[in-house]
């Protein structure tokens, strides 16, 4: 990125992700309270940060009504106890909300306008089902601008299977199963837990404490996946086992100019190298990260072979596989989603971008042999977003 100043990801935390719906652990918890918990967790973990020096708080949500409305960046900043002098805003780019907020805060820091910024996202898909209150312009259909089917994300995933016959159901199922296994292995090693902020919640049974992601299915087998219904199309290929589940959760991150981080004694976990967003046909929205990644690599002056770790959002197995095929990367490449992904952890739409960054940052710490990593995701209505990050722990000796 042609910035005049280095931008660093100082830290990121998130709530454990809950299954959306009546039986989910956050069924009776407000969306804004999830975001408040995440922001408080971030502040508590970084006591060196003078709160009055935070230049802005940007929080993304896709459905900005009710407890996700009212300019949620501002409301959550006040509720979390930030000084009233710290402003806040809300942003929407559907699934890439938090990724966009981080990118734009990064740009503001890079351009010298901000020194410290909080960027995150929240989506309570139980309280705010996808498409709640949406009123698509009739011109979309009347003028055939967008196929009505493209408004349902599962249909766009089926379309990818249609377009690329080599992306078989068997490959999608295997990718979904491995995501479940990798997430559980990461939990067993204790890799995921350090960045989770526990959340107290109330249910019919009384009070509980959320400390882990709720939707995991570590026992997933190929046989069980083969038997699942295809909810988006009769005799289709996309199932609940190869889709990100409906999820409630919030994420929060702290970004800084590298000079400000140094001044305050904050350790950088990642350096932002470049970011890009791109559009594709809405009917195959899952392909969005392909042109976004090409663009971000070009801006960074890097090639795909320079990337040592990928955190790709698993909106659907098939959509990640379409990117891997494009770049000629194997389905089970050890650089890709090393700790699993959204199929097992959940995908609270606008919150997910920072979840990808949290995992990449932790992996950077463990992998000084890796210099560059990518976070990327697809976005409804045919978009993709990609960021390239540099590992400050890179020891320069070997690897990428
Ligand atoms: C796919 C989707 C429709 C499934 O919703 P759902 O039916 O409520 O999901 P469930 O968790 O109840 O799973 C359905 C069934 O599959 C089973 N199942 C799900 N994952 C499984 C796994 N890994 N192994 C075995 N069984 C599994 C469940 O147990 C359930 O079985 P049951 O019907 O016998 O109870 C929903 O998750 C969805 O819409 N996802 C996409 C969200 C989206 O579009 N996000 C934006 C992306 S851009």
PDB file of C-alpha atoms in Angstrom, residues 39-253:
ATOM      1  CA  UNK A  39     -14.697  -3.890  23.171  1.00  0.00           C
ATOM      2  CA  UNK A  40     -14.317  -4.097  26.953  1.00  0.00           C
ATOM      3  CA  UNK A  41     -12.241  -7.250  26.541  1.00  0.00           C
ATOM      4  CA  UNK A  42      -9.989  -5.457  24.062  1.00  0.00           C
ATOM      5  CA  UNK A  43      -9.516  -2.482  26.392  1.00  0.00           C
ATOM      6  CA  UNK A  44      -8.806  -4.659  29.435  1.00  0.00           C
ATOM      7  CA  UNK A  45      -6.161  -6.561  27.515  1.00  0.00           C
ATOM      8  CA  UNK A  46      -4.416  -3.379  26.436  1.00  0.00           C
ATOM      9  CA  UNK A  47      -4.192  -1.191  29.553  1.00  0.00           C
ATOM     10  CA  UNK A  48      -1.369   0.882  28.004  1.00  0.00           C
ATOM     11  CA  UNK A  49      -3.829   2.466  25.567  1.00  0.00           C
ATOM     12  CA  UNK A  50      -4.879   5.955  26.662  1.00  0.00           C
ATOM     13  CA  UNK A  51      -8.563   5.708  25.834  1.00  0.00           C
ATOM     14  CA  UNK A  52      -8.898   9.381  25.014  1.00  0.00           C
ATOM     15  CA  UNK A  53      -6.338   8.930  22.232  1.00  0.00           C
ATOM     16  CA  UNK A  54      -8.582   6.541  20.283  1.00  0.00           C
ATOM     17  CA  UNK A  55      -9.490   8.546  17.201  1.00  0.00           C
ATOM     18  CA  UNK A  56     -12.535   6.558  16.127  1.00  0.00           C
ATOM     19  CA  UNK A  57     -14.568   3.419  16.743  1.00  0.00           C
ATOM     20  CA  UNK A  58     -15.984   1.779  13.614  1.00  0.00           C
ATOM     21  CA  UNK A  59     -18.311  -1.169  14.069  1.00  0.00           C
ATOM     22  CA  UNK A  60     -19.922  -2.997  11.174  1.00  0.00           C
ATOM     23  CA  UNK A  61     -23.304  -4.706  11.122  1.00  0.00           C
ATOM     24  CA  UNK A  62     -25.259  -5.897   8.114  1.00  0.00           C
ATOM     25  CA  UNK A  63     -28.728  -5.329   9.502  1.00  0.00           C
ATOM     26  CA  UNK A  64     -28.571  -1.907  11.093  1.00  0.00           C
ATOM     27  CA  UNK A  65     -31.882  -1.825  12.901  1.00  0.00           C
ATOM     28  CA  UNK A  66     -32.983  -2.311  16.503  1.00  0.00           C
ATOM     29  CA  UNK A  67     -30.094  -3.323  18.750  1.00  0.00           C
ATOM     30  CA  UNK A  68     -27.761  -3.258  15.719  1.00  0.00           C
ATOM     31  CA  UNK A  69     -28.895   0.208  14.669  1.00  0.00           C
ATOM     32  CA  UNK A  70     -28.426   3.708  16.057  1.00  0.00           C
ATOM     33  CA  UNK A  71     -24.838   4.067  14.728  1.00  0.00           C
ATOM     34  CA  UNK A  72     -23.580   1.089  16.640  1.00  0.00           C
ATOM     35  CA  UNK A  73     -19.943   2.246  16.745  1.00  0.00           C
ATOM     36  CA  UNK A  74     -20.997   5.240  18.800  1.00  0.00           C
ATOM     37  CA  UNK A  75     -23.483   3.456  21.060  1.00  0.00           C
ATOM     38  CA  UNK A  76     -21.064   0.629  21.825  1.00  0.00           C
ATOM     39  CA  UNK A  77     -18.215   3.061  22.550  1.00  0.00           C
ATOM     40  CA  UNK A  78     -20.376   4.843  25.132  1.00  0.00           C
ATOM     41  CA  UNK A  79     -21.713   1.604  26.623  1.00  0.00           C
ATOM     42  CA  UNK A  80     -18.207   0.136  26.886  1.00  0.00           C
ATOM     43  CA  UNK A  81     -17.067   3.137  28.894  1.00  0.00           C
ATOM     44  CA  UNK A  82     -14.899   4.995  26.383  1.00  0.00           C
ATOM     45  CA  UNK A  83     -14.673   8.743  27.035  1.00  0.00           C
ATOM     46  CA  UNK A  84     -17.498  10.637  25.335  1.00  0.00           C
ATOM     47  CA  UNK A  85     -14.862  12.536  23.337  1.00  0.00           C
ATOM     48  CA  UNK A  86     -14.169   9.346  21.329  1.00  0.00           C
ATOM     49  CA  UNK A  87     -16.451   9.256  18.261  1.00  0.00           C
ATOM     50  CA  UNK A  88     -17.890   6.209  16.536  1.00  0.00           C
ATOM     51  CA  UNK A  89     -19.642   5.135  13.358  1.00  0.00           C
ATOM     52  CA  UNK A  90     -21.405   2.159  11.778  1.00  0.00           C
ATOM     53  CA  UNK A  91     -20.555   0.566   8.450  1.00  0.00           C
ATOM     54  CA  UNK A  92     -22.037  -2.056   6.154  1.00  0.00           C
ATOM     55  CA  UNK A  93     -20.517  -4.205   3.433  1.00  0.00           C
ATOM     56  CA  UNK A  94     -22.469  -7.291   4.457  1.00  0.00           C
ATOM     57  CA  UNK A  95     -20.026 -10.135   5.274  1.00  0.00           C
ATOM     58  CA  UNK A  96     -16.978  -7.904   4.819  1.00  0.00           C
ATOM     59  CA  UNK A  97     -18.163  -5.232   7.267  1.00  0.00           C
ATOM     60  CA  UNK A  98     -15.392  -5.617   9.827  1.00  0.00           C
ATOM     61  CA  UNK A  99     -12.827  -6.197   7.073  1.00  0.00           C
ATOM     62  CA  UNK A 100     -13.877  -2.926   5.457  1.00  0.00           C
ATOM     63  CA  UNK A 101     -13.801  -1.084   8.777  1.00  0.00           C
ATOM     64  CA  UNK A 102     -10.265  -2.323   9.467  1.00  0.00           C
ATOM     65  CA  UNK A 103      -9.176  -1.404   5.937  1.00  0.00           C
ATOM     66  CA  UNK A 104     -10.574   2.113   6.119  1.00  0.00           C
ATOM     67  CA  UNK A 105      -9.228   2.738   9.609  1.00  0.00           C
ATOM     68  CA  UNK A 106      -5.901   1.458   8.281  1.00  0.00           C
ATOM     69  CA  UNK A 107      -6.112   3.921   5.399  1.00  0.00           C
ATOM     70  CA  UNK A 108      -6.897   6.783   7.794  1.00  0.00           C
ATOM     71  CA  UNK A 109      -3.924   5.844   9.962  1.00  0.00           C
ATOM     72  CA  UNK A 110      -1.713   5.385   6.911  1.00  0.00           C
ATOM     73  CA  UNK A 111      -2.646   8.840   5.682  1.00  0.00           C
ATOM     74  CA  UNK A 112      -1.717  10.309   9.067  1.00  0.00           C
ATOM     75  CA  UNK A 113      -5.234  11.363  10.024  1.00  0.00           C
ATOM     76  CA  UNK A 114      -5.674   8.856  12.869  1.00  0.00           C
ATOM     77  CA  UNK A 115      -3.168   7.374  15.338  1.00  0.00           C
ATOM     78  CA  UNK A 116      -5.278   4.766  17.105  1.00  0.00           C
ATOM     79  CA  UNK A 117      -8.564   3.228  16.001  1.00  0.00           C
ATOM     80  CA  UNK A 118     -10.938   0.484  17.071  1.00  0.00           C
ATOM     81  CA  UNK A 119     -12.546  -1.563  14.282  1.00  0.00           C
ATOM     82  CA  UNK A 120     -14.914  -4.462  14.680  1.00  0.00           C
ATOM     83  CA  UNK A 121     -18.214  -5.966  13.766  1.00  0.00           C
ATOM     84  CA  UNK A 122     -21.269  -7.658  15.177  1.00  0.00           C
ATOM     85  CA  UNK A 123     -24.084  -9.768  13.822  1.00  0.00           C
ATOM     86  CA  UNK A 124     -26.807 -11.403  15.839  1.00  0.00           C
ATOM     87  CA  UNK A 125     -28.336 -13.526  13.111  1.00  0.00           C
ATOM     88  CA  UNK A 126     -30.876 -14.894  15.568  1.00  0.00           C
ATOM     89  CA  UNK A 127     -32.310 -11.474  16.333  1.00  0.00           C
ATOM     90  CA  UNK A 128     -31.656 -10.212  12.798  1.00  0.00           C
ATOM     91  CA  UNK A 129     -32.123 -12.948  10.186  1.00  0.00           C
ATOM     92  CA  UNK A 130     -30.399 -12.382   6.830  1.00  0.00           C
ATOM     93  CA  UNK A 131     -32.455  -9.975   4.746  1.00  0.00           C
ATOM     94  CA  UNK A 132     -34.519  -8.619   7.644  1.00  0.00           C
ATOM     95  CA  UNK A 133     -36.244  -5.445   6.502  1.00  0.00           C
ATOM     96  CA  UNK A 134     -34.626  -5.630   3.048  1.00  0.00           C
ATOM     97  CA  UNK A 135     -36.511  -3.958   0.215  1.00  0.00           C
ATOM     98  CA  UNK A 136     -34.593  -4.672  -3.004  1.00  0.00           C
ATOM     99  CA  UNK A 137     -35.330  -2.187  -5.756  1.00  0.00           C
ATOM    100  CA  UNK A 138     -37.781  -3.769  -8.239  1.00  0.00           C
ATOM    101  CA  UNK A 139     -35.450  -2.677 -11.053  1.00  0.00           C
ATOM    102  CA  UNK A 140     -33.069  -5.453 -10.022  1.00  0.00           C
ATOM    103  CA  UNK A 141     -35.574  -7.989 -11.320  1.00  0.00           C
ATOM    104  CA  UNK A 142     -37.488  -5.928 -13.887  1.00  0.00           C
ATOM    105  CA  UNK A 143     -34.327  -4.904 -15.714  1.00  0.00           C
ATOM    106  CA  UNK A 144     -32.624  -8.249 -15.076  1.00  0.00           C
ATOM    107  CA  UNK A 145     -29.777  -6.487 -13.273  1.00  0.00           C
ATOM    108  CA  UNK A 146     -29.566  -9.284 -10.754  1.00  0.00           C
ATOM    109  CA  UNK A 147     -31.151 -12.725 -10.860  1.00  0.00           C
ATOM    110  CA  UNK A 148     -33.513 -12.935  -7.842  1.00  0.00           C
ATOM    111  CA  UNK A 149     -31.784 -16.233  -6.985  1.00  0.00           C
ATOM    112  CA  UNK A 150     -28.572 -14.288  -6.393  1.00  0.00           C
ATOM    113  CA  UNK A 151     -30.113 -12.730  -3.299  1.00  0.00           C
ATOM    114  CA  UNK A 152     -29.927 -16.101  -1.576  1.00  0.00           C
ATOM    115  CA  UNK A 153     -26.316 -16.899  -0.768  1.00  0.00           C
ATOM    116  CA  UNK A 154     -26.857 -20.663  -0.757  1.00  0.00           C
ATOM    117  CA  UNK A 155     -28.102 -20.445  -4.348  1.00  0.00           C
ATOM    118  CA  UNK A 156     -24.964 -18.614  -5.390  1.00  0.00           C
ATOM    119  CA  UNK A 157     -22.950 -21.469  -3.912  1.00  0.00           C
ATOM    120  CA  UNK A 158     -24.979 -23.996  -5.927  1.00  0.00           C
ATOM    121  CA  UNK A 159     -24.223 -21.872  -9.013  1.00  0.00           C
ATOM    122  CA  UNK A 160     -20.496 -22.270  -8.359  1.00  0.00           C
ATOM    123  CA  UNK A 161     -20.924 -26.043  -8.387  1.00  0.00           C
ATOM    124  CA  UNK A 162     -22.770 -25.636 -11.712  1.00  0.00           C
ATOM    125  CA  UNK A 163     -20.112 -23.418 -13.211  1.00  0.00           C
ATOM    126  CA  UNK A 164     -17.151 -25.539 -12.169  1.00  0.00           C
ATOM    127  CA  UNK A 165     -18.113 -29.228 -12.458  1.00  0.00           C
ATOM    128  CA  UNK A 166     -14.701 -30.172 -11.076  1.00  0.00           C
ATOM    129  CA  UNK A 167     -15.878 -28.670  -7.781  1.00  0.00           C
ATOM    130  CA  UNK A 168     -17.704 -31.815  -6.768  1.00  0.00           C
ATOM    131  CA  UNK A 169     -19.919 -32.353  -3.744  1.00  0.00           C
ATOM    132  CA  UNK A 170     -17.355 -34.849  -2.474  1.00  0.00           C
ATOM    133  CA  UNK A 171     -14.634 -32.154  -2.486  1.00  0.00           C
ATOM    134  CA  UNK A 172     -16.948 -29.706  -0.728  1.00  0.00           C
ATOM    135  CA  UNK A 173     -17.924 -32.298   1.877  1.00  0.00           C
ATOM    136  CA  UNK A 174     -14.295 -33.160   2.577  1.00  0.00           C
ATOM    137  CA  UNK A 175     -13.380 -29.495   2.969  1.00  0.00           C
ATOM    138  CA  UNK A 176     -16.305 -29.018   5.384  1.00  0.00           C
ATOM    139  CA  UNK A 177     -15.344 -32.080   7.402  1.00  0.00           C
ATOM    140  CA  UNK A 178     -11.694 -31.026   7.636  1.00  0.00           C
ATOM    141  CA  UNK A 179     -12.733 -27.567   8.826  1.00  0.00           C
ATOM    142  CA  UNK A 180     -14.555 -29.200  11.752  1.00  0.00           C
ATOM    143  CA  UNK A 181     -11.576 -31.417  12.558  1.00  0.00           C
ATOM    144  CA  UNK A 182      -9.038 -28.580  12.301  1.00  0.00           C
ATOM    145  CA  UNK A 183     -11.067 -26.309  14.576  1.00  0.00           C
ATOM    146  CA  UNK A 184     -11.293 -29.017  17.212  1.00  0.00           C
ATOM    147  CA  UNK A 185      -7.560 -29.719  16.957  1.00  0.00           C
ATOM    148  CA  UNK A 186      -6.888 -25.983  17.428  1.00  0.00           C
ATOM    149  CA  UNK A 187      -9.182 -25.990  20.482  1.00  0.00           C
ATOM    150  CA  UNK A 188      -7.407 -29.052  21.864  1.00  0.00           C
ATOM    151  CA  UNK A 189      -4.058 -27.287  21.505  1.00  0.00           C
ATOM    152  CA  UNK A 190      -5.508 -24.159  23.144  1.00  0.00           C
ATOM    153  CA  UNK A 191      -4.896 -21.964  20.099  1.00  0.00           C
ATOM    154  CA  UNK A 192      -8.357 -20.411  19.828  1.00  0.00           C
ATOM    155  CA  UNK A 193      -9.288 -19.735  23.465  1.00  0.00           C
ATOM    156  CA  UNK A 194      -6.798 -16.938  24.328  1.00  0.00           C
ATOM    157  CA  UNK A 195      -8.599 -14.433  22.094  1.00  0.00           C
ATOM    158  CA  UNK A 196     -12.121 -15.182  23.331  1.00  0.00           C
ATOM    159  CA  UNK A 197     -13.787 -12.793  25.778  1.00  0.00           C
ATOM    160  CA  UNK A 198     -16.141 -14.781  28.033  1.00  0.00           C
ATOM    161  CA  UNK A 199     -19.744 -13.607  27.877  1.00  0.00           C
ATOM    162  CA  UNK A 200     -22.374 -14.189  30.573  1.00  0.00           C
ATOM    163  CA  UNK A 201     -25.747 -15.042  29.071  1.00  0.00           C
ATOM    164  CA  UNK A 202     -29.187 -15.862  30.364  1.00  0.00           C
ATOM    165  CA  UNK A 203     -31.255 -18.785  29.142  1.00  0.00           C
ATOM    166  CA  UNK A 204     -34.301 -20.714  30.339  1.00  0.00           C
ATOM    167  CA  UNK A 205     -31.953 -22.765  32.560  1.00  0.00           C
ATOM    168  CA  UNK A 206     -30.519 -19.651  34.225  1.00  0.00           C
ATOM    169  CA  UNK A 207     -27.187 -17.883  33.800  1.00  0.00           C
ATOM    170  CA  UNK A 208     -24.376 -19.390  31.780  1.00  0.00           C
ATOM    171  CA  UNK A 209     -20.898 -18.323  30.694  1.00  0.00           C
ATOM    172  CA  UNK A 210     -19.926 -18.579  27.040  1.00  0.00           C
ATOM    173  CA  UNK A 211     -16.261 -19.541  26.748  1.00  0.00           C
ATOM    174  CA  UNK A 212     -16.200 -21.525  23.497  1.00  0.00           C
ATOM    175  CA  UNK A 213     -17.778 -21.432  20.051  1.00  0.00           C
ATOM    176  CA  UNK A 214     -21.072 -23.240  20.259  1.00  0.00           C
ATOM    177  CA  UNK A 215     -21.682 -24.643  16.793  1.00  0.00           C
ATOM    178  CA  UNK A 216     -18.709 -26.982  16.398  1.00  0.00           C
ATOM    179  CA  UNK A 217     -19.316 -30.536  15.200  1.00  0.00           C
ATOM    180  CA  UNK A 218     -15.951 -32.248  15.700  1.00  0.00           C
ATOM    181  CA  UNK A 219     -17.330 -35.738  15.050  1.00  0.00           C
ATOM    182  CA  UNK A 220     -18.278 -34.888  11.460  1.00  0.00           C
ATOM    183  CA  UNK A 221     -17.787 -37.761   9.003  1.00  0.00           C
ATOM    184  CA  UNK A 222     -18.025 -37.971   5.222  1.00  0.00           C
ATOM    185  CA  UNK A 223     -20.837 -40.520   5.590  1.00  0.00           C
ATOM    186  CA  UNK A 224     -22.933 -38.148   7.730  1.00  0.00           C
ATOM    187  CA  UNK A 225     -22.291 -35.248   5.336  1.00  0.00           C
ATOM    188  CA  UNK A 226     -23.289 -37.340   2.321  1.00  0.00           C
ATOM    189  CA  UNK A 227     -26.684 -37.961   3.920  1.00  0.00           C
ATOM    190  CA  UNK A 228     -27.565 -34.308   4.615  1.00  0.00           C
ATOM    191  CA  UNK A 229     -30.372 -32.485   2.839  1.00  0.00           C
ATOM    192  CA  UNK A 230     -29.551 -29.847   0.224  1.00  0.00           C
ATOM    193  CA  UNK A 231     -31.656 -26.937   1.500  1.00  0.00           C
ATOM    194  CA  UNK A 232     -31.008 -24.536  -1.366  1.00  0.00           C
ATOM    195  CA  UNK A 233     -31.983 -26.790  -4.285  1.00  0.00           C
ATOM    196  CA  UNK A 234     -33.542 -30.255  -4.653  1.00  0.00           C
ATOM    197  CA  UNK A 235     -30.712 -32.686  -5.423  1.00  0.00           C
ATOM    198  CA  UNK A 236     -28.222 -29.861  -4.967  1.00  0.00           C
ATOM    199  CA  UNK A 237     -24.723 -30.106  -3.597  1.00  0.00           C
ATOM    200  CA  UNK A 238     -24.608 -27.505  -0.819  1.00  0.00           C
ATOM    201  CA  UNK A 239     -25.635 -28.699   2.656  1.00  0.00           C
ATOM    202  CA  UNK A 240     -25.559 -27.478   6.251  1.00  0.00           C
ATOM    203  CA  UNK A 241     -22.235 -29.312   6.524  1.00  0.00           C
ATOM    204  CA  UNK A 242     -20.626 -27.275   3.753  1.00  0.00           C
ATOM    205  CA  UNK A 243     -22.198 -23.906   4.654  1.00  0.00           C
ATOM    206  CA  UNK A 244     -21.280 -21.476   7.385  1.00  0.00           C
ATOM    207  CA  UNK A 245     -24.036 -21.769   9.972  1.00  0.00           C
ATOM    208  CA  UNK A 246     -26.237 -18.892  11.118  1.00  0.00           C
ATOM    209  CA  UNK A 247     -24.320 -17.341  14.020  1.00  0.00           C
ATOM    210  CA  UNK A 248     -24.354 -14.671  16.738  1.00  0.00           C
ATOM    211  CA  UNK A 249     -21.102 -12.939  17.682  1.00  0.00           C
ATOM    212  CA  UNK A 250     -18.933  -9.839  17.826  1.00  0.00           C
ATOM    213  CA  UNK A 251     -15.279  -9.048  17.085  1.00  0.00           C
ATOM    214  CA  UNK A 252     -13.064  -6.070  17.909  1.00  0.00           C
ATOM    215  CA  UNK A 253      -9.572  -4.963  16.936  1.00  0.00           C
TER     216      UNK A 253
END
